[in-house]
Amino acid sequence: MANLAVVTIFVSSWAYIQAMFDRWSPWVRALALGTLFGIGAVMAMLSAFMLDEGVFIDLRTTLISSAGLFGGPVAGLTAALIAAGYRLYMGGAGAWGGCLGIAVAVGLSLALYAAARGRKLRRRDVLVLALLIAAMGIIIVFVLPSQHRDAALAQTAVPSAVLHFISSLLAGLALLYDERRRIAVRENQTYRTIIESLPDSLNVKDRDGRFIAANPATAALMHAKSAAELIGKTDADFYAPPVASRFRQDELDVMARGVMTSIEQKLPDLDGNPKWLSTLKVPLFDDSGAAAGIITLNRDVTERRNLELALEQSQQQLSYAMAQMADGVAVFDRNGIMVFSNEQYRDSFPLTRDVRVPGNHVRDILRASAQRGEQTVLEVDDLEEWVNLTEAALYTPTEHDVPLVGGRWVQFRTSASPDGASMVVVSDITKIKTAETNLRALTNLLQQQAVTDGLTGLLNRRAFDEALEGELARSARDKSWISLLLMDIDRFKAFNDHYGHQEGDTCLRAVSAEFKRVLKRSSDVAARYGGEEFVAILPDTDEDGAFAIADEFLKGLRALGMAHAGSEKGIVTASIGIACYRPDEDLRGAVELVGRADQALYGAKLAGRDRLTGWRGARDKSALGFG
């Protein structure tokens, strides 16, 4: 019972103090675990049951094997060396047998640790280790001197095996559950950070429409001081009754239908101007299947709606212009002889106006147009082949646009009559083509603006998320490196407070330009992650390459020498977190990679800022920081 108390105390102690080692490298944490459990093994030996002179029975192997299974070789061997050293110091007839038991225990635990490498430990692993340790306790009895062996087999072998099994199982399960709890806490913190940093409004309400959770974007949307101010309140506390009533009715409809619904909502902003929200509502249900509340994700699409309205107005203007055009008309008989043409038709072709008159054959008109360079582009290189094709199209209902000399465009619309004649309607569509070109340019500009941060010219957060998912998928297929730099300007709030937001914007543009400069390849992606945070995706880039790029940026930023009175550095500096996926890592997630980089960035800030730090979960250089 004293040994069980020792095991319980030291397992509980590790659960209490291990958080202290989270900021250290993995091997330091493993060394701490091994040292603690090695001391625990010594304490177990101090309260051991003495079977005979120099022969002790205790639960030292429980702590040693637990250290190996949960801490790996560093922890297991550290605990084993401490315990073996003390056992030899105690001496006696069973000293070498005791050391053999320690060696076998750590060997078994490390074998299980190696077998579980690449996946999380499971209860089955703990059970197998407990059974092996219990069996080992019986087998080790046979290496005792013969005068002690019989007594050990008769008196303590079975009780000792049972106690070893129980203590190893309980200790392992306690460590396993504590590790899972710690992982869950870290994941919850990560999810909370992601939700709170979302640019879109995300909130949860109960069945009565009261807020029970909300992110800062929701508070900003509703003009509340903080997300906490929303808790327990409803839309009626922030919006006019008609607006709040409409929102509530939408929520009731979604809960009644019980299906996820996407809608667009219109509401006035502080200036009374209309604001459009693209809203996704997801019903929540309790264990009985009754509606318990609703999750709402709001995205401000006001800019998109305004752009759509502008495009619609442009299209209406183009339609009006087309309706007001004066068309040219010409008629050819079944033999290809022109029998009619109006002034608008002849005016449309100033270089061949003289031949576009009744009585001339269409083939002669086409040859004159080509020879005089009226049409700037022919469909084929051979003139007669082009004439044949164009004449055949004259008697087929068609519509095609033709470029003319001087940058003019005309549209030909042909239609055949029952008697074999053909009518050609020619419209001057130069303005339309120009408008189409402008619209295409405007569309390209709008598409570019939709993925670009307006202040820095880098990709915005949404475009970055899409780019990262694509690069992760490609790197997973190619089994290639991918690295991520997460950069944050040091003391930027103090910069804004001291110099003002206009100078703050100037600073952001200068830093982003330097950040983009060091990315030499077209495949590298730079984006504004939010506020003063920037991020870079480096495909096919290993840890050394990522560190080199980040270091070049830090040096370049320092060289700019931008004054920063609010920083201890005196100039504008930045901190960078680096995270990588190696070619042999199959599981690649955007959230995990960004989370690693964010942890590394946090480490850089803790280390004094103006430096770069790799994610501490990685190996080699990625666990190091450079200033």
XYZ file of C-alpha atoms in Angstrom:
627
model
C 0.000 0.000 0.000
C 2.892 2.346 0.661
C 4.232 1.591 -2.817
C 0.797 2.275 -4.348
C 0.759 5.594 -2.510
C 4.191 6.437 -3.937
C 3.029 5.624 -7.475
C -0.107 7.711 -7.002
C 1.816 10.677 -5.590
C 4.376 10.795 -8.382
C 1.882 10.250 -11.203
C -0.287 13.016 -9.748
C 2.758 15.251 -9.332
C 3.650 14.891 -13.001
C 0.091 15.751 -14.025
C 0.376 18.892 -11.904
C 3.830 20.126 -12.980
C 4.170 19.008 -16.599
C 2.609 22.221 -17.917
C 5.761 23.968 -16.667
C 7.759 22.185 -19.375
C 5.486 22.912 -22.357
C 7.648 25.838 -23.445
C 10.805 23.725 -23.368
C 11.957 21.350 -26.081
C 10.534 17.778 -26.039
C 13.732 16.199 -24.781
C 13.827 18.538 -21.748
C 10.248 17.553 -20.942
C 11.143 13.879 -21.313
C 14.196 14.348 -19.077
C 12.003 15.950 -16.402
C 9.517 13.067 -16.593
C 12.272 10.477 -16.353
C 13.927 12.233 -13.429
C 10.667 12.555 -11.501
C 9.676 8.930 -12.042
C 13.225 7.756 -11.318
C 13.026 9.499 -7.945
C 9.612 7.894 -7.501
C 11.148 4.484 -8.158
C 13.759 5.195 -5.481
C 10.985 6.150 -3.055
C 9.213 2.904 -3.915
C 12.384 0.974 -3.068
C 12.700 2.858 0.218
C 9.260 1.569 1.215
C 9.782 -1.895 -0.309
C 8.755 -5.247 1.190
C 11.899 -7.228 2.102
C 11.358 -10.879 1.278
C 14.758 -11.902 2.546
C 18.083 -10.326 3.265
C 18.933 -8.267 0.138
C 15.762 -9.276 -1.740
C 13.159 -6.510 -2.119
C 9.740 -6.401 -3.708
C 8.294 -3.034 -4.733
C 6.532 -1.188 -7.597
C 9.586 0.533 -9.062
C 8.928 -0.989 -12.513
C 5.507 0.679 -12.659
C 7.060 4.138 -12.643
C 9.992 3.172 -14.882
C 7.793 1.557 -17.544
C 5.330 4.474 -17.411
C 8.189 6.898 -18.019
C 9.302 4.904 -21.062
C 5.831 4.534 -22.565
C 4.803 8.180 -22.137
C 8.167 9.920 -22.407
C 10.126 7.781 -24.839
C 13.807 6.769 -24.655
C 15.028 9.886 -22.808
C 12.454 9.561 -20.027
C 12.613 5.771 -19.807
C 16.401 5.515 -19.697
C 16.698 8.411 -17.233
C 14.272 6.782 -14.816
C 15.936 3.362 -15.302
C 19.443 4.696 -14.610
C 18.355 6.463 -11.429
C 16.522 3.387 -10.171
C 19.280 0.934 -11.146
C 21.932 3.078 -9.518
C 20.048 3.171 -6.268
C 19.306 -0.575 -6.408
C 22.985 -1.335 -6.803
C 23.683 1.017 -3.914
C 21.250 -0.975 -1.753
C 23.105 -4.151 -2.673
C 22.083 -7.574 -1.442
C 21.483 -10.906 -3.098
C 18.782 -9.573 -5.404
C 20.661 -6.487 -6.636
C 21.524 -7.808 -10.099
C 18.129 -9.426 -10.476
C 16.533 -6.105 -9.544
C 18.624 -4.278 -12.143
C 17.659 -6.885 -14.715
C 13.997 -6.246 -13.891
C 14.544 -2.518 -14.359
C 16.205 -3.097 -17.727
C 13.456 -5.448 -18.925
C 10.753 -3.002 -17.763
C 12.251 -0.067 -19.640
C 12.862 -2.268 -22.673
C 9.249 -3.410 -22.794
C 7.936 0.139 -22.418
C 10.226 1.498 -25.137
C 9.204 -1.330 -27.472
C 5.553 -0.363 -26.991
C 6.475 3.320 -27.416
C 8.159 2.530 -30.738
C 5.183 0.446 -31.888
C 2.829 3.331 -31.147
C 5.028 5.953 -32.845
C 3.044 7.999 -35.318
C -0.260 7.557 -33.500
C -1.758 8.409 -30.147
C -1.378 6.002 -27.245
C -4.468 3.938 -26.496
C -5.854 2.087 -23.507
C -4.845 -1.155 -25.178
C -1.197 -0.071 -25.051
C -1.504 0.578 -21.325
C -3.196 -2.801 -20.763
C -0.499 -4.657 -22.712
C 2.249 -2.921 -20.726
C 0.521 -3.742 -17.421
C 0.258 -7.426 -18.389
C 3.899 -7.522 -19.486
C 5.110 -5.878 -16.281
C 3.027 -8.316 -14.191
C 4.403 -11.298 -16.135
C 7.923 -9.927 -15.878
C 7.570 -9.776 -12.084
C 7.015 -13.508 -11.983
C 9.733 -14.340 -14.529
C 12.368 -12.255 -12.707
C 11.869 -14.443 -9.615
C 13.611 -17.264 -11.466
C 16.883 -15.315 -11.675
C 17.063 -15.006 -7.876
C 19.478 -17.241 -5.999
C 17.960 -20.640 -5.336
C 17.709 -20.068 -1.579
C 15.365 -17.101 -2.234
C 13.533 -18.368 -5.321
C 11.247 -20.873 -3.639
C 10.209 -18.455 -0.937
C 9.475 -15.757 -3.519
C 7.415 -18.127 -5.655
C 5.430 -19.412 -2.710
C 4.866 -16.183 -0.852
C 4.968 -13.126 -3.133
C 4.985 -13.985 -6.852
C 1.231 -13.920 -7.436
C 0.376 -10.993 -5.099
C 3.316 -9.044 -6.534
C 2.167 -9.714 -10.114
C -1.365 -8.581 -9.270
C -0.108 -5.409 -7.623
C 2.229 -4.689 -10.546
C -0.652 -5.175 -12.983
C -3.022 -2.950 -11.006
C -0.489 -0.189 -10.356
C 0.801 -0.160 -13.960
C -2.731 -0.143 -15.342
C -3.918 2.657 -13.039
C -0.776 4.749 -13.548
C -0.906 4.315 -17.307
C -4.587 5.161 -17.543
C -4.111 8.219 -15.349
C -1.259 9.468 -17.545
C -3.184 8.614 -20.718
C -6.320 10.468 -19.656
C -4.302 13.447 -18.451
C -2.499 13.605 -21.805
C -5.827 13.476 -23.657
C -7.187 16.199 -21.404
C -4.203 18.411 -22.147
C -4.573 17.805 -25.897
C -8.272 18.673 -25.691
C -7.468 21.884 -23.811
C -4.900 22.891 -26.444
C -7.310 22.099 -29.272
C -10.081 24.069 -27.595
C -7.749 27.020 -27.189
C -6.796 26.750 -30.865
C -10.423 26.597 -31.977
C -11.303 29.544 -29.772
C -8.437 31.560 -31.212
C -9.560 30.726 -34.746
C -13.180 31.643 -34.014
C -12.223 34.895 -32.328
C -9.945 35.856 -35.216
C -12.551 35.134 -37.868
C -13.345 38.264 -39.900
C -16.922 37.005 -40.239
C -19.512 37.182 -37.472
C -20.078 33.838 -35.708
C -22.513 33.467 -32.804
C -24.744 30.981 -31.018
C -28.197 31.681 -29.556
C -30.507 29.613 -27.395
C -34.054 28.734 -28.409
C -35.284 32.087 -27.051
C -32.915 34.082 -29.247
C -30.474 35.033 -26.471
C -26.763 35.087 -27.283
C -24.818 32.375 -25.486
C -21.582 32.717 -27.493
C -20.194 35.269 -29.935
C -16.884 36.279 -31.476
C -15.488 39.829 -31.656
C -16.659 40.188 -35.279
C -20.247 39.761 -34.047
C -19.739 42.514 -31.473
C -18.338 44.790 -34.194
C -21.290 44.042 -36.469
C -23.778 44.888 -33.726
C -21.759 47.891 -32.490
C -21.253 46.348 -29.055
C -18.188 47.118 -26.957
C -17.233 43.447 -26.683
C -18.534 39.961 -27.345
C -19.194 39.550 -23.621
C -21.687 42.431 -23.774
C -23.861 40.345 -26.129
C -24.250 37.339 -23.821
C -27.792 36.988 -22.498
C -29.162 39.669 -24.834
C -31.196 39.412 -28.039
C -31.274 41.236 -31.364
C -34.008 43.456 -29.926
C -31.401 45.005 -27.613
C -29.399 46.270 -30.612
C -31.727 46.681 -33.579
C -34.969 48.500 -34.240
C -38.091 46.380 -33.561
C -38.911 45.674 -37.244
C -35.357 44.508 -37.984
C -35.078 42.454 -34.793
C -38.494 40.889 -35.438
C -37.496 39.892 -38.973
C -34.243 38.342 -37.749
C -36.101 36.422 -35.045
C -38.648 35.101 -37.520
C -35.851 33.822 -39.752
C -34.366 31.959 -36.762
C -37.711 30.427 -35.813
C -38.246 29.259 -39.389
C -34.825 27.580 -39.508
C -35.382 25.844 -36.135
C -38.824 24.713 -37.256
C -37.483 23.227 -40.499
C -34.459 21.753 -38.749
C -32.123 22.217 -41.718
C -29.168 24.481 -42.443
C -30.307 27.562 -44.354
C -28.431 30.256 -46.262
C -30.128 33.631 -46.724
C -29.205 37.220 -47.509
C -30.282 39.872 -45.037
C -30.443 43.625 -45.353
C -30.013 45.992 -42.434
C -29.037 49.635 -41.997
C -25.594 50.588 -40.711
C -24.851 53.461 -38.338
C -25.136 55.988 -41.177
C -28.468 54.610 -42.322
C -26.992 53.094 -45.475
C -28.048 49.559 -46.385
C -25.726 46.726 -45.360
C -26.072 43.264 -46.860
C -25.203 40.085 -44.984
C -24.839 36.619 -46.410
C -26.091 34.542 -43.479
C -25.759 30.828 -42.791
C -28.048 29.541 -40.022
C -27.606 26.057 -38.544
C -30.131 24.678 -36.018
C -28.955 23.086 -32.768
C -30.808 20.171 -31.160
C -30.740 18.665 -27.682
C -30.543 14.929 -26.926
C -34.287 14.566 -27.375
C -34.160 16.082 -30.855
C -35.875 19.329 -29.837
C -34.576 22.671 -31.105
C -32.105 24.029 -28.556
C -30.772 27.045 -30.403
C -29.123 28.203 -33.587
C -25.629 28.929 -34.936
C -25.331 31.963 -37.197
C -22.458 32.903 -39.506
C -22.717 36.372 -41.054
C -20.527 37.606 -43.881
C -20.684 41.230 -44.991
C -21.337 41.158 -48.752
C -22.279 44.816 -49.110
C -19.325 45.494 -51.386
C -20.222 42.542 -53.592
C -23.834 43.655 -53.855
C -22.779 47.176 -54.769
C -20.463 45.809 -57.448
C -23.246 43.624 -58.821
C -25.516 46.677 -58.977
C -22.838 48.677 -60.781
C -22.343 45.872 -63.296
C -26.098 45.582 -63.820
C -26.352 49.298 -64.472
C -23.463 49.077 -66.947
C -25.188 46.240 -68.769
C -28.408 48.241 -68.951
C -26.508 51.148 -70.450
C -24.960 48.841 -73.035
C -28.379 47.433 -73.933
C -29.744 50.933 -74.397
C -26.817 51.894 -76.610
C -27.369 48.824 -78.773
C -31.075 49.585 -79.149
C -30.281 53.113 -80.393
C -27.828 52.034 -83.063
C -28.632 52.650 -86.749
C -28.051 49.363 -88.565
C -26.935 48.866 -92.143
C -28.924 46.480 -94.318
C -28.001 44.699 -97.569
C -29.842 42.021 -99.601
C -28.245 39.468 -101.936
C -30.127 37.197 -104.329
C -29.630 33.453 -104.577
C -26.772 33.983 -107.034
C -24.866 36.314 -104.723
C -25.699 39.556 -106.524
C -26.436 42.537 -104.249
C -29.942 43.801 -104.882
C -30.198 46.380 -102.058
C -28.064 48.356 -99.627
C -28.853 51.398 -97.487
C -26.671 54.354 -96.597
C -25.899 53.024 -93.121
C -24.570 49.809 -94.690
C -22.280 51.647 -97.124
C -21.155 54.072 -94.391
C -20.073 51.094 -92.323
C -17.392 50.250 -94.944
C -15.738 53.514 -96.060
C -12.867 51.770 -97.934
C -15.214 49.670 -100.100
C -18.207 51.953 -100.187
C -17.947 52.219 -103.960
C -18.330 48.473 -104.551
C -21.056 47.835 -101.958
C -23.798 48.836 -104.346
C -26.536 46.820 -106.051
C -25.404 44.815 -109.074
C -22.045 43.705 -107.712
C -21.373 40.120 -106.732
C -20.604 39.286 -103.104
C -17.318 37.620 -104.134
C -16.094 40.856 -105.792
C -17.045 42.826 -102.669
C -15.176 40.392 -100.408
C -12.034 40.419 -102.574
C -12.017 44.249 -102.576
C -12.407 44.332 -98.786
C -9.459 41.977 -98.291
C -7.208 43.619 -100.899
C -7.816 47.136 -99.567
C -7.093 45.995 -95.971
C -10.529 46.876 -94.700
C -10.753 43.717 -92.597
C -7.720 43.404 -90.376
C -8.010 39.663 -89.767
C -8.850 36.898 -92.228
C -9.986 33.480 -91.021
C -7.582 31.632 -93.369
C -4.360 32.516 -95.128
C -5.627 31.758 -98.657
C -7.793 34.612 -100.023
C -10.008 32.489 -102.312
C -10.623 29.957 -99.566
C -11.714 32.771 -97.248
C -14.027 34.175 -99.998
C -15.609 30.744 -100.493
C -16.210 30.248 -96.768
C -17.661 33.732 -96.301
C -19.984 33.414 -99.320
C -21.289 30.074 -97.986
C -21.965 31.654 -94.569
C -24.029 34.347 -96.302
C -26.854 31.874 -96.886
C -26.728 30.350 -93.400
C -28.323 32.073 -90.408
C -25.244 33.316 -88.556
C -24.051 36.102 -86.334
C -20.411 37.030 -86.062
C -18.285 40.048 -85.230
C -15.654 41.342 -87.645
C -12.803 43.752 -86.854
C -12.187 46.519 -89.394
C -9.285 48.828 -90.040
C -9.020 51.742 -87.616
C -10.153 49.712 -84.629
C -13.784 49.560 -85.679
C -15.978 46.519 -85.175
C -19.111 45.507 -87.045
C -21.508 42.676 -86.383
C -22.923 40.637 -89.268
C -26.293 38.955 -88.844
C -27.444 36.922 -91.847
C -30.798 35.302 -92.480
C -32.014 33.387 -95.543
C -35.425 33.947 -97.111
C -37.652 31.160 -98.539
C -36.758 32.138 -102.126
C -33.028 31.664 -101.488
C -32.114 35.315 -101.009
C -30.108 36.516 -98.024
C -30.422 39.615 -95.901
C -27.408 40.989 -94.060
C -27.816 43.348 -91.089
C -24.634 45.180 -90.144
C -24.322 46.939 -86.806
C -21.464 49.136 -85.710
C -20.534 47.558 -82.375
C -17.327 49.461 -81.785
C -18.782 51.079 -78.659
C -20.054 47.746 -77.434
C -16.691 46.080 -77.988
C -14.981 48.947 -76.212
C -17.456 48.653 -73.357
C -16.922 44.888 -73.248
C -13.185 45.420 -73.076
C -13.652 47.955 -70.289
C -16.068 45.650 -68.496
C -13.641 42.783 -68.831
C -10.908 44.974 -67.422
C -13.263 46.087 -64.646
C -14.214 42.485 -63.915
C -10.553 41.495 -63.747
C -9.923 44.456 -61.460
C -12.838 43.510 -59.214
C -11.697 39.908 -59.108
C -8.237 41.101 -58.175
C -9.628 43.383 -55.484
C -11.724 40.531 -54.100
C -8.566 38.588 -53.247
C -6.271 41.533 -52.475
C -5.823 43.533 -49.315
C -6.555 47.129 -50.238
C -3.880 48.679 -48.034
C -0.842 46.476 -48.702
C -1.612 44.959 -52.092
C -0.948 41.464 -50.722
C -3.495 38.667 -50.818
C -6.244 38.983 -48.230
C -7.133 36.429 -45.573
C -9.769 34.631 -47.659
C -7.448 34.253 -50.637
C -4.683 33.046 -48.326
C -6.937 30.326 -46.874
C -7.744 29.075 -50.374
C -4.094 29.223 -51.480
C -2.922 27.337 -48.378
C -5.467 24.549 -48.866
C -4.367 24.176 -52.479
C -0.652 24.116 -51.666
C -1.161 21.635 -48.825
C -3.036 19.303 -51.157
C -0.338 19.614 -53.819
C 2.515 19.062 -51.358
C 0.727 16.005 -49.951
C 0.407 14.543 -53.448
C 4.019 15.333 -54.350
C 5.447 14.332 -50.948
C 7.259 17.673 -50.870
C 8.238 20.256 -48.282
C 5.970 23.171 -47.495
C 6.802 25.971 -45.071
C 4.797 28.793 -43.525
C 6.018 32.138 -42.158
C 3.735 34.016 -39.746
C 5.040 37.537 -39.131
C 3.796 40.156 -36.681
C 5.038 43.756 -36.424
C 6.406 44.340 -32.937
C 4.585 46.865 -30.735
C 2.404 48.041 -33.618
C -0.353 49.322 -31.332
C 2.206 51.547 -29.628
C 3.327 52.729 -33.089
C -0.247 53.692 -34.012
C -0.823 55.371 -30.665
C 2.329 57.453 -31.006
C 2.353 58.320 -34.717
C -1.301 58.018 -35.691
C -3.152 55.640 -37.988
C -2.031 57.359 -41.180
C 1.614 56.721 -40.340
C 0.555 53.243 -39.195
C -0.793 52.564 -42.687
C 2.453 53.839 -44.179
C 4.350 51.467 -41.889
C 2.157 48.515 -42.923
C 2.762 49.229 -46.584
C 6.515 49.482 -46.102
C 6.707 46.264 -44.072
C 4.507 44.375 -46.551
C 6.645 45.571 -49.468
C 9.782 44.296 -47.747
C 8.006 41.039 -46.883
C 7.040 40.539 -50.515
C 10.525 41.478 -51.746
C 12.229 38.542 -50.050
C 9.849 36.063 -51.707
C 11.758 35.480 -54.930
C 9.703 32.739 -56.572
C 6.400 33.165 -58.350
C 5.045 30.180 -56.393
C 5.615 31.921 -53.043
C 2.475 33.507 -51.628
C 2.411 36.577 -49.366
C -0.793 37.666 -47.626
C -2.035 39.992 -44.940
C -3.318 37.682 -42.239
C -5.058 40.414 -40.246
C -4.124 43.704 -38.601
C -0.344 43.839 -38.343
C 0.097 40.114 -39.047
C 1.398 38.829 -42.384
C 1.874 35.296 -43.654
C 3.855 33.637 -46.436
C 3.383 30.211 -48.016
C 6.651 28.699 -49.256
C 6.016 25.597 -51.411
C 8.901 23.163 -51.938
C 10.875 24.977 -49.226
C 12.569 23.135 -46.380
C 13.342 24.464 -42.910
C 16.718 25.929 -43.933
C 15.155 27.778 -46.846
C 12.328 29.130 -44.699
C 14.781 30.314 -42.030
C 16.959 31.981 -44.669
C 14.020 33.884 -46.171
C 12.734 34.943 -42.753
C 16.203 36.059 -41.675
C 16.650 38.076 -44.884
C 13.333 39.820 -44.199
C 14.272 40.703 -40.607
C 17.584 42.132 -41.760
C 15.914 44.067 -44.554
C 13.288 45.462 -42.170
C 15.939 46.606 -39.735
C 17.831 48.204 -42.593
C 14.799 50.356 -43.387
C 15.378 52.059 -40.047
C 11.788 53.204 -39.541
C 11.665 55.044 -36.233
C 9.469 53.480 -33.534
C 9.429 55.437 -30.288
C 7.056 52.928 -28.709
C 9.452 49.981 -29.124
C 12.418 49.065 -27.013
C 14.299 48.503 -30.284
C 13.863 52.129 -31.373
C 12.963 51.076 -34.906
C 10.209 49.047 -36.501
C 10.953 45.339 -36.108
C 8.994 42.145 -36.474
C 8.772 38.656 -35.028
C 8.340 35.554 -37.184
C 7.068 32.066 -36.425
C 8.017 29.261 -38.820
C 6.239 25.943 -39.316
C 6.971 23.228 -41.885
C 5.616 19.958 -43.132
C 8.276 17.474 -44.103
C 7.924 15.189 -47.144
C 7.231 12.193 -44.888
C 4.295 13.855 -43.086
C 1.110 12.538 -44.672
C -1.443 14.342 -42.504
C -1.362 18.025 -43.488
C -3.932 20.467 -42.173
C -4.156 24.207 -42.679
C -5.380 24.799 -39.121
C -2.544 22.720 -37.683
C 0.172 24.374 -39.789
C -1.044 27.889 -38.976
C -1.362 26.869 -35.334
C 2.247 25.662 -35.328
C 3.428 28.908 -36.873
C 1.367 30.877 -34.348
C 2.946 28.937 -31.482
C 6.379 29.652 -32.915
C 5.491 33.348 -33.308
C 4.372 33.405 -29.683
C 7.745 31.924 -28.744
C 9.565 34.619 -30.714
C 7.682 37.332 -28.868
C 8.379 35.732 -25.503
C 12.060 35.530 -26.424
C 12.250 39.300 -26.856
C 10.791 40.014 -30.315
C 12.765 41.037 -33.414
C 13.599 37.414 -34.089
C 12.389 34.292 -35.824
C 11.472 31.033 -34.130
C 10.607 27.614 -35.527
C 7.810 25.485 -34.219
C 9.096 23.635 -31.189
C 7.322 20.421 -32.117
C 9.550 19.997 -35.180
C 13.080 18.641 -35.286
C 16.526 20.046 -35.909
C 16.532 23.798 -36.660
C 12.774 24.176 -36.494
C 13.037 23.951 -32.734
C 15.442 26.885 -32.628
C 14.987 30.620 -32.574
C 17.225 33.202 -34.200
C 17.367 36.918 -33.428
